């Protein structure tokens, strides 16, 4: 079918340009010269404009509509074309000038975050964040008017399609019913000792690279580098993982690598038949985060992995016992930073950010009021006052600087999805785990909704109780 071949070729072209943008972003976060950020912002915003124009092509839209009239079209191709048509209609809502501005200001805002976070300078960063939020509010207003949902929900749906804030609120409220009591139940775990060995960064990087290679990360198609905030980027044949290390937090670096490795596996195993079309991408960020959190907080806490990690430390002359690693992981001590907190308080960190960003996008909160509300919620949910420590408070994450409003609740969804998957597959060996995930999660792409993917794979309705049960099982197993 010639028309379908033309459409596939069009979307492969988009995929290739996005590949280049991803690598430019990786370069920006790992090695770009400090004073190159303005030129890079201009270049990326120009590329974003090209992609937007290609994704809203009238010729492609007309061809898709024509093909959808063909009764001989198979169901898989029909789904691919319908999702592409929907994406075109959605992207046409936004003025090209706004798309380009958002990309440019986002690049500038990320640079501002890196620079001002080091100096604990909220006022300096908030000026750039204000520009970005104003543009995102404009975008959210346009999408909200077209979809009939709140401005915040319209941005949320870019990361978690069809998710309603009412459902999010219900899930967060369910968690608030059972989570706080666990801090009292496991308060004796607060006496666990941390692993505070001073381990050179060079040694940590070597261990992390060995670990990823042995778990199946293909270094002929990917890299592990250092950045200000860990992330996984690139494309399925050119995956870039970055990490941030501390010489006194070896375990944190290992589990950050595990987290990003989960992302890389999902990206690497997505379907290729309609490459570049919406169905070939992850079905949601919540499902994406379920894969990273599964490897970090499910597989990573298994006896098999902890014993493996202990043997790895012996090989490098560190000799950290499996028991010490487990006690470190299960120490109950809320931390002011999300990536360093214990697992019980992790979900509270996500709730805190959700409450703030929802009010911010819906224009119920001003930028300058973020630190005060952050501190108030931190005391309430974590028992920690952030005060004027913005670096470890409201400036600790890159997400808002990157324009990712609507992303944070996907961590909560990802944790729920991951715990539900873990309940389903149990203690499968590593290879069988990969087989199950490839069949039931990775290969599905975005052909189905996030809830459908998780519920069909686990054969259960979405529930927070699996997350509760997983936490209890871990913290009782010392």
PDB file of C-alpha atoms in Angstrom, residues 192-195 197 251 306 310 319-330:
ATOM      1  CA  UNK A 192      19.735   0.980  60.813  1.00  0.00           C
ATOM      2  CA  UNK A 193      23.228   2.099  59.913  1.00  0.00           C
ATOM      3  CA  UNK A 194      23.948   3.823  56.604  1.00  0.00           C
ATOM      4  CA  UNK A 195      26.818   2.767  54.385  1.00  0.00           C
ATOM      5  CA  UNK A 197      32.250   4.451  52.954  1.00  0.00           C
ATOM      6  CA  UNK A 251      24.421   2.950  47.115  1.00  0.00           C
ATOM      7  CA  UNK A 306      21.650  -7.488  46.807  1.00  0.00           C
ATOM      8  CA  UNK A 310      27.777  -7.366  47.664  1.00  0.00           C
ATOM      9  CA  UNK A 319      33.718  -5.778  50.948  1.00  0.00           C
ATOM     10  CA  UNK A 320      30.239  -4.484  51.816  1.00  0.00           C
ATOM     11  CA  UNK A 321      28.005  -7.282  53.117  1.00  0.00           C
ATOM     12  CA  UNK A 322      24.536  -8.041  51.748  1.00  0.00           C
ATOM     13  CA  UNK A 323      23.107  -7.459  55.229  1.00  0.00           C
ATOM     14  CA  UNK A 324      24.656  -3.986  55.388  1.00  0.00           C
ATOM     15  CA  UNK A 325      23.253  -3.103  51.965  1.00  0.00           C
ATOM     16  CA  UNK A 326      19.758  -4.258  52.921  1.00  0.00           C
ATOM     17  CA  UNK A 327      19.803  -2.326  56.203  1.00  0.00           C
ATOM     18  CA  UNK A 328      20.998   0.777  54.380  1.00  0.00           C
ATOM     19  CA  UNK A 329      18.189   0.468  51.832  1.00  0.00           C
ATOM     20  CA  UNK A 330      15.555  -0.071  54.506  1.00  0.00           C
TER      21      UNK A 330
END
